[in-house]
PDB file of C-alpha atoms in Angstrom:
ATOM      1  CA  MET A   1     -67.412  34.463 -32.882  1.00  0.00           C
ATOM      2  CA  GLU A   2     -69.426  35.781 -30.093  1.00  0.00           C
ATOM      3  CA  ASP A   3     -71.938  37.208 -32.633  1.00  0.00           C
ATOM      4  CA  GLU A   4     -72.268  33.681 -34.270  1.00  0.00           C
ATOM      5  CA  THR A   5     -72.832  32.151 -30.968  1.00  0.00           C
ATOM      6  CA  GLY A   6     -75.429  34.715 -30.156  1.00  0.00           C
ATOM      7  CA  ASP A   7     -77.137  34.120 -33.415  1.00  0.00           C
ATOM      8  CA  VAL A   8     -77.215  30.356 -32.898  1.00  0.00           C
ATOM      9  CA  LEU A   9     -78.728  30.921 -29.408  1.00  0.00           C
ATOM     10  CA  ARG A  10     -81.445  33.330 -30.751  1.00  0.00           C
ATOM     11  CA  ARG A  11     -82.391  31.005 -33.521  1.00  0.00           C
ATOM     12  CA  SER A  12     -82.513  27.919 -31.287  1.00  0.00           C
ATOM     13  CA  LEU A  13     -84.786  29.862 -28.911  1.00  0.00           C
ATOM     14  CA  ARG A  14     -86.918  30.806 -31.870  1.00  0.00           C
ATOM     15  CA  ILE A  15     -87.414  27.137 -32.905  1.00  0.00           C
ATOM     16  CA  VAL A  16     -88.253  26.076 -29.353  1.00  0.00           C
ATOM     17  CA  GLU A  17     -90.759  28.820 -29.118  1.00  0.00           C
ATOM     18  CA  ALA A  18     -92.219  27.902 -32.415  1.00  0.00           C
ATOM     19  CA  LEU A  19     -92.404  24.208 -31.515  1.00  0.00           C
ATOM     20  CA  LEU A  20     -94.153  25.017 -28.207  1.00  0.00           C
ATOM     21  CA  PHE A  21     -96.719  27.336 -29.764  1.00  0.00           C
ATOM     22  CA  ALA A  22     -97.465  24.935 -32.426  1.00  0.00           C
ATOM     23  CA  SER A  23     -98.302  22.061 -30.146  1.00  0.00           C
ATOM     24  CA  ALA A  24    -101.669  21.523 -28.463  1.00  0.00           C
ATOM     25  CA  GLN A  25     -99.845  19.276 -25.789  1.00  0.00           C
ATOM     26  CA  PRO A  26     -96.956  19.918 -23.474  1.00  0.00           C
ATOM     27  CA  LEU A  27     -93.549  18.889 -25.236  1.00  0.00           C
ATOM     28  CA  ARG A  28     -90.661  17.260 -23.580  1.00  0.00           C
ATOM     29  CA  ALA A  29     -87.007  18.192 -24.309  1.00  0.00           C
ATOM     30  CA  ALA A  30     -86.472  15.111 -25.987  1.00  0.00           C
ATOM     31  CA  ASP A  31     -89.505  16.002 -28.459  1.00  0.00           C
ATOM     32  CA  MET A  32     -87.614  19.179 -29.410  1.00  0.00           C
ATOM     33  CA  ALA A  33     -84.051  17.984 -29.552  1.00  0.00           C
ATOM     34  CA  PRO A  34     -84.348  16.591 -33.238  1.00  0.00           C
ATOM     35  CA  TYR A  35     -85.206  20.189 -34.447  1.00  0.00           C
ATOM     36  CA  LEU A  36     -81.926  21.537 -33.025  1.00  0.00           C
ATOM     37  CA  GLY A  37     -78.193  21.075 -33.511  1.00  0.00           C
ATOM     38  CA  GLU A  38     -76.621  18.026 -31.838  1.00  0.00           C
ATOM     39  CA  GLY A  39     -75.698  18.440 -28.436  1.00  0.00           C
ATOM     40  CA  THR A  40     -77.910  21.539 -27.798  1.00  0.00           C
ATOM     41  CA  ASP A  41     -78.973  21.941 -24.253  1.00  0.00           C
ATOM     42  CA  VAL A  42     -82.709  22.064 -24.770  1.00  0.00           C
ATOM     43  CA  ASN A  43     -83.322  22.364 -20.958  1.00  0.00           C
ATOM     44  CA  GLY A  44     -81.216  25.315 -20.927  1.00  0.00           C
ATOM     45  CA  LEU A  45     -83.032  26.913 -23.701  1.00  0.00           C
ATOM     46  CA  LEU A  46     -86.217  26.187 -22.013  1.00  0.00           C
ATOM     47  CA  LEU A  47     -85.075  27.938 -18.808  1.00  0.00           C
ATOM     48  CA  VAL A  48     -84.045  30.916 -20.834  1.00  0.00           C
ATOM     49  CA  LEU A  49     -87.337  31.082 -22.600  1.00  0.00           C
ATOM     50  CA  GLN A  50     -89.222  30.645 -19.329  1.00  0.00           C
ATOM     51  CA  ALA A  51     -87.445  33.703 -17.931  1.00  0.00           C
ATOM     52  CA  GLN A  52     -88.244  35.802 -21.046  1.00  0.00           C
ATOM     53  CA  TYR A  53     -91.881  35.160 -20.704  1.00  0.00           C
ATOM     54  CA  GLU A  54     -91.946  35.610 -16.969  1.00  0.00           C
ATOM     55  CA  GLY A  55     -94.574  38.431 -16.241  1.00  0.00           C
ATOM     56  CA  ARG A  56     -96.163  38.361 -19.556  1.00  0.00           C
ATOM     57  CA  GLY A  57     -99.862  37.479 -20.278  1.00  0.00           C
ATOM     58  CA  ILE A  58     -98.604  33.905 -21.215  1.00  0.00           C
ATOM     59  CA  ASN A  59     -95.954  31.942 -19.332  1.00  0.00           C
ATOM     60  CA  LEU A  60     -93.912  28.894 -20.164  1.00  0.00           C
ATOM     61  CA  VAL A  61     -94.601  26.254 -17.583  1.00  0.00           C
ATOM     62  CA  ARG A  62     -93.533  22.942 -16.772  1.00  0.00           C
ATOM     63  CA  ARG A  63     -95.933  20.029 -16.492  1.00  0.00           C
ATOM     64  CA  GLY A  64     -94.262  16.913 -15.529  1.00  0.00           C
ATOM     65  CA  GLU A  65     -91.601  16.197 -18.049  1.00  0.00           C
ATOM     66  CA  GLY A  66     -93.301  18.492 -20.622  1.00  0.00           C
ATOM     67  CA  TRP A  67     -93.337  22.252 -21.304  1.00  0.00           C
ATOM     68  CA  ALA A  68     -96.144  24.213 -22.597  1.00  0.00           C
ATOM     69  CA  PHE A  69     -97.315  28.123 -22.978  1.00  0.00           C
ATOM     70  CA  ARG A  70    -100.170  28.783 -20.676  1.00  0.00           C
ATOM     71  CA  THR A  71    -102.264  31.822 -19.648  1.00  0.00           C
ATOM     72  CA  ALA A  72    -100.955  33.654 -16.680  1.00  0.00           C
ATOM     73  CA  GLU A  73    -102.470  32.526 -13.548  1.00  0.00           C
ATOM     74  CA  ASP A  74    -103.503  35.931 -12.598  1.00  0.00           C
ATOM     75  CA  LEU A  75    -105.429  36.315 -15.943  1.00  0.00           C
ATOM     76  CA  GLY A  76    -107.192  33.014 -15.428  1.00  0.00           C
ATOM     77  CA  PHE A  77    -110.476  34.899 -15.323  1.00  0.00           C
ATOM     78  CA  LEU A  78    -110.380  35.189 -18.981  1.00  0.00           C
ATOM     79  CA  LEU A  79    -111.045  31.485 -19.423  1.00  0.00           C
ATOM     80  CA  ARG A  80    -113.981  31.235 -17.073  1.00  0.00           C
ATOM     81  CA  ARG A  81    -116.523  31.039 -19.891  1.00  0.00           C
ATOM     82  CA  GLU A  82    -114.660  27.962 -21.361  1.00  0.00           C
ATOM     83  CA  GLU A  83    -114.727  26.374 -17.914  1.00  0.00           C
ATOM     84  CA  HIS A  84    -118.535  26.865 -17.769  1.00  0.00           C
ATOM     85  CA  GLU A  85    -118.927  25.223 -21.087  1.00  0.00           C
ATOM     86  CA  THR A  86    -117.011  22.184 -20.172  1.00  0.00           C
ATOM     87  CA  ARG A  87    -119.284  19.525 -18.630  1.00  0.00           C
ATOM     88  CA  PRO A  88    -118.406  19.049 -15.095  1.00  0.00           C
ATOM     89  CA  LEU A  89    -117.193  15.684 -13.651  1.00  0.00           C
ATOM     90  CA  SER A  90    -119.656  13.756 -11.392  1.00  0.00           C
ATOM     91  CA  ARG A  91    -118.907  13.583  -7.831  1.00  0.00           C
ATOM     92  CA  ALA A  92    -117.984   9.919  -8.279  1.00  0.00           C
ATOM     93  CA  ALA A  93    -115.449  10.784 -10.911  1.00  0.00           C
ATOM     94  CA  LEU A  94    -114.041  13.523  -8.851  1.00  0.00           C
ATOM     95  CA  GLU A  95    -113.408  11.238  -6.040  1.00  0.00           C
ATOM     96  CA  THR A  96    -112.028   8.532  -8.098  1.00  0.00           C
ATOM     97  CA  LEU A  97    -109.525  11.005  -9.676  1.00  0.00           C
ATOM     98  CA  SER A  98    -108.448  12.349  -6.355  1.00  0.00           C
ATOM     99  CA  ILE A  99    -107.707   8.931  -4.908  1.00  0.00           C
ATOM    100  CA  ILE A 100    -105.785   7.888  -7.923  1.00  0.00           C
ATOM    101  CA  ALA A 101    -103.832  11.109  -7.973  1.00  0.00           C
ATOM    102  CA  TYR A 102    -102.801  10.627  -4.358  1.00  0.00           C
ATOM    103  CA  HIS A 103    -102.628   6.741  -4.274  1.00  0.00           C
ATOM    104  CA  GLN A 104    -101.003   5.876  -7.558  1.00  0.00           C
ATOM    105  CA  PRO A 105    -100.511   3.295  -8.476  1.00  0.00           C
ATOM    106  CA  ALA A 106    -104.022   2.151  -7.417  1.00  0.00           C
ATOM    107  CA  THR A 107    -106.220  -0.742  -8.410  1.00  0.00           C
ATOM    108  CA  ARG A 108    -109.972  -0.419  -8.662  1.00  0.00           C
ATOM    109  CA  ALA A 109    -110.342  -2.281  -5.447  1.00  0.00           C
ATOM    110  CA  GLU A 110    -108.085   0.057  -3.518  1.00  0.00           C
ATOM    111  CA  ILE A 111    -110.208   2.983  -4.932  1.00  0.00           C
ATOM    112  CA  GLU A 112    -113.357   1.311  -3.738  1.00  0.00           C
ATOM    113  CA  GLU A 113    -111.959   0.806  -0.431  1.00  0.00           C
ATOM    114  CA  VAL A 114    -111.185   4.428   0.137  1.00  0.00           C
ATOM    115  CA  ARG A 115    -114.545   5.634  -1.424  1.00  0.00           C
ATOM    116  CA  GLY A 116    -116.515   2.973   0.520  1.00  0.00           C
ATOM    117  CA  VAL A 117    -118.529   2.289  -2.419  1.00  0.00           C
ATOM    118  CA  ALA A 118    -118.243   0.337  -5.842  1.00  0.00           C
ATOM    119  CA  THR A 119    -116.613   2.096  -8.511  1.00  0.00           C
ATOM    120  CA  GLY A 120    -118.417   1.669 -11.956  1.00  0.00           C
ATOM    121  CA  LYS A 121    -116.056   0.805 -14.815  1.00  0.00           C
ATOM    122  CA  GLY A 122    -117.613   3.823 -16.681  1.00  0.00           C
ATOM    123  CA  THR A 123    -116.262   6.246 -14.394  1.00  0.00           C
ATOM    124  CA  LEU A 124    -112.652   4.993 -15.016  1.00  0.00           C
ATOM    125  CA  ASP A 125    -113.389   4.940 -18.599  1.00  0.00           C
ATOM    126  CA  LEU A 126    -114.425   8.599 -18.634  1.00  0.00           C
ATOM    127  CA  LEU A 127    -111.210   9.751 -16.845  1.00  0.00           C
ATOM    128  CA  MET A 128    -109.058   7.796 -19.254  1.00  0.00           C
ATOM    129  CA  GLU A 129    -111.093   9.288 -22.308  1.00  0.00           C
ATOM    130  CA  ALA A 130    -110.383  12.705 -20.811  1.00  0.00           C
ATOM    131  CA  GLY A 131    -106.704  11.744 -20.855  1.00  0.00           C
ATOM    132  CA  TRP A 132    -106.158  12.325 -17.119  1.00  0.00           C
ATOM    133  CA  VAL A 133    -105.840   8.635 -15.947  1.00  0.00           C
ATOM    134  CA  ARG A 134    -103.892   5.902 -17.663  1.00  0.00           C
ATOM    135  CA  MET A 135    -103.325   2.218 -17.054  1.00  0.00           C
ATOM    136  CA  ARG A 136     -99.867   1.543 -15.675  1.00  0.00           C
ATOM    137  CA  GLY A 137     -99.457  -2.093 -15.256  1.00  0.00           C
ATOM    138  CA  ARG A 138    -100.932  -5.107 -13.288  1.00  0.00           C
ATOM    139  CA  ARG A 139    -100.408  -5.541  -9.552  1.00  0.00           C
ATOM    140  CA  ARG A 140     -98.666  -8.926  -8.676  1.00  0.00           C
ATOM    141  CA  THR A 141    -101.340 -10.160  -6.683  1.00  0.00           C
ATOM    142  CA  ALA A 142    -104.167 -12.649  -7.072  1.00  0.00           C
ATOM    143  CA  GLY A 143    -106.180 -11.830 -10.287  1.00  0.00           C
ATOM    144  CA  ARG A 144    -103.442  -9.322 -11.356  1.00  0.00           C
ATOM    145  CA  PRO A 145    -105.550  -6.296 -11.211  1.00  0.00           C
ATOM    146  CA  VAL A 146    -104.793  -3.216 -13.343  1.00  0.00           C
ATOM    147  CA  THR A 147    -103.018  -0.336 -11.552  1.00  0.00           C
ATOM    148  CA  TYR A 148    -103.901   3.222 -12.556  1.00  0.00           C
ATOM    149  CA  GLY A 149    -102.116   6.509 -12.463  1.00  0.00           C
ATOM    150  CA  THR A 150    -102.430  10.021 -13.562  1.00  0.00           C
ATOM    151  CA  THR A 151    -101.064  11.627 -16.764  1.00  0.00           C
ATOM    152  CA  GLU A 152     -99.070  14.767 -17.829  1.00  0.00           C
ATOM    153  CA  ALA A 153    -102.400  15.978 -19.137  1.00  0.00           C
ATOM    154  CA  PHE A 154    -103.881  15.768 -15.668  1.00  0.00           C
ATOM    155  CA  LEU A 155    -101.147  18.094 -14.348  1.00  0.00           C
ATOM    156  CA  ASP A 156    -101.514  20.433 -17.211  1.00  0.00           C
ATOM    157  CA  HIS A 157    -105.215  20.712 -16.792  1.00  0.00           C
ATOM    158  CA  PHE A 158    -105.084  21.345 -13.074  1.00  0.00           C
ATOM    159  CA  GLY A 159    -101.902  23.666 -13.420  1.00  0.00           C
ATOM    160  CA  LEU A 160     -99.437  21.382 -11.591  1.00  0.00           C
ATOM    161  CA  GLU A 161     -96.007  21.086 -12.274  1.00  0.00           C
ATOM    162  CA  ALA A 162     -95.563  17.938 -10.580  1.00  0.00           C
ATOM    163  CA  LEU A 163     -97.547  15.709  -8.177  1.00  0.00           C
ATOM    164  CA  SER A 164     -95.726  17.078  -5.204  1.00  0.00           C
ATOM    165  CA  ASP A 165     -97.763  20.252  -5.946  1.00  0.00           C
ATOM    166  CA  LEU A 166    -101.137  18.621  -5.014  1.00  0.00           C
ATOM    167  CA  PRO A 167    -102.788  20.151  -1.992  1.00  0.00           C
ATOM    168  CA  GLY A 168    -102.734  18.507   1.392  1.00  0.00           C
ATOM    169  CA  LEU A 169    -105.496  16.240   2.835  1.00  0.00           C
ATOM    170  CA  ASP A 170    -107.362  19.115   4.737  1.00  0.00           C
ATOM    171  CA  GLU A 171    -107.473  21.367   1.686  1.00  0.00           C
ATOM    172  CA  LEU A 172    -108.565  18.258  -0.537  1.00  0.00           C
ATOM    173  CA  LYS A 173    -111.513  17.598   1.790  1.00  0.00           C
ATOM    174  CA  GLY A 174    -112.285  21.235   2.205  1.00  0.00           C
ATOM    175  CA  SER A 175    -112.798  21.519  -1.578  1.00  0.00           C
ATOM    176  CA  GLY A 176    -115.285  18.543  -1.622  1.00  0.00           C
ATOM    177  CA  LEU A 177    -112.982  16.281  -3.715  1.00  0.00           C
ATOM    178  CA  LEU A 178    -113.088  13.716  -1.008  1.00  0.00           C
ATOM    179  CA  SER A 179    -115.828  12.773   1.422  1.00  0.00           C
ATOM    180  CA  GLY A 180    -115.517  11.837   5.035  1.00  0.00           C
ATOM    181  CA  ARG A 181    -115.417   8.339   4.126  1.00  0.00           C
ATOM    182  CA  LEU A 182    -111.638   8.145   4.551  1.00  0.00           C
ATOM    183  CA  PRO A 183    -109.986   5.306   6.638  1.00  0.00           C
ATOM    184  CA  ALA A 184    -107.932   6.540   9.612  1.00  0.00           C
ATOM    185  CA  TYR A 185    -104.710   5.271   8.161  1.00  0.00           C
ATOM    186  CA  LEU A 186    -104.872   7.659   5.048  1.00  0.00           C
ATOM    187  CA  GLN A 187    -101.976   9.863   4.535  1.00  0.00           C
ATOM    188  CA  ILE A 188    -101.393  11.987   1.582  1.00  0.00           C
ATOM    189  CA  PRO A 189     -99.706  12.876  -0.690  1.00  0.00           C
ATOM    190  CA  LEU A 190     -98.136   9.664  -1.339  1.00  0.00           C
ATOM    191  CA  PRO A 191     -98.459   9.377  -5.076  1.00  0.00           C
ATOM    192  CA  PHE A 192     -95.847   7.581  -7.369  1.00  0.00           C
ATOM    193  CA  ASP A 193     -95.751   8.269 -10.952  1.00  0.00           C
ATOM    194  CA  GLY A 194     -92.502   6.816 -11.940  1.00  0.00           C
ATOM    195  CA  GLY A 195     -91.884   3.594 -13.834  1.00  0.00           C
ATOM    196  CA  LEU A 196     -93.308   0.228 -12.858  1.00  0.00           C
ATOM    197  CA  ARG A 197     -92.731  -0.637  -9.247  1.00  0.00           C
ATOM    198  CA  ASP A 198     -91.646  -3.943  -7.963  1.00  0.00           C
ATOM    199  CA  ASP A 199     -95.108  -5.113  -7.357  1.00  0.00           C
ATOM    200  CA  GLU A 200     -96.308  -4.279 -10.756  1.00  0.00           C
ATOM    201  CA  ASP A 201     -96.000  -6.038 -14.166  1.00  0.00           C
ATOM    202  CA  PRO A 202     -96.362  -4.634 -17.520  1.00  0.00           C
ATOM    203  CA  LEU A 203     -99.808  -4.411 -19.192  1.00  0.00           C
ATOM    204  CA  ASP A 204    -101.037  -7.305 -21.089  1.00  0.00           C
ATOM    205  CA  PRO A 205    -101.539  -6.875 -24.951  1.00  0.00           C
ATOM    206  CA  SER A 206    -105.295  -7.323 -24.340  1.00  0.00           C
ATOM    207  CA  ASP A 207    -105.410  -4.422 -21.875  1.00  0.00           C
ATOM    208  CA  LEU A 208    -105.730  -2.014 -24.756  1.00  0.00           C
ATOM    209  CA  GLY A 209    -109.221  -3.363 -25.230  1.00  0.00           C
ATOM    210  CA  ASP A 210    -111.137  -3.926 -22.118  1.00  0.00           C
ATOM    211  CA  PRO A 211    -108.987  -4.363 -18.967  1.00  0.00           C
ATOM    212  CA  GLU A 212    -111.757  -4.935 -16.637  1.00  0.00           C
ATOM    213  CA  PRO A 213    -115.003  -6.455 -17.890  1.00  0.00           C
ATOM    214  CA  GLU A 214    -116.840  -6.685 -14.926  1.00  0.00           C
ATOM    215  CA  ASP A 215    -119.456  -4.076 -14.101  1.00  0.00           C
ATOM    216  CA  GLY A 216    -120.038  -2.016 -10.842  1.00  0.00           C
ATOM    217  CA  GLU A 217    -122.276   0.797  -9.477  1.00  0.00           C
ATOM    218  CA  ILE A 218    -121.030   4.289  -9.619  1.00  0.00           C
TER     219      ILE A 218
END
């Protein structure tokens, strides 16, 4: 009976391992559950697999609610060529992304208040096309502005397990991601990436098209 249990465990670990290797995006436990026996503790399997890969060239890491195999941090220099070939974000996009990350859910007007300048719609479109920013809902205020938040792809790209791993204000300013145009009351990190808050309504069907038609300067 013990051998049979061990065989089931090894097979389950192999299935989880194969699913993760075959996926280009982080997978949640719920995504893998259908491929395993009913009642399987997928989270437990992930922790076992994570321990098995500890210290190797690739590690099993958590990104929000998802899991993925990624190159070990100390071997990140191997990816420098890929990083150089990736088109860098503009300063406006970096500042906008940083503000959304720390202040989500954030509206366009709130982003502009922190930046001190208008935020072009193209900047938000660029961040959404990259998969790092998503429309969350609409704020229950006049005009029902769209609220924005980050995605699990954002966590994955920047090597964060959760938003709580974001650097502090001093480190963020030191890296150049935020300029000195910051209001005195700004305190970070204060992000919220859960479900809709009490001050948010679900997105309208039309939001999948063009949520904010007005133009602005980047």
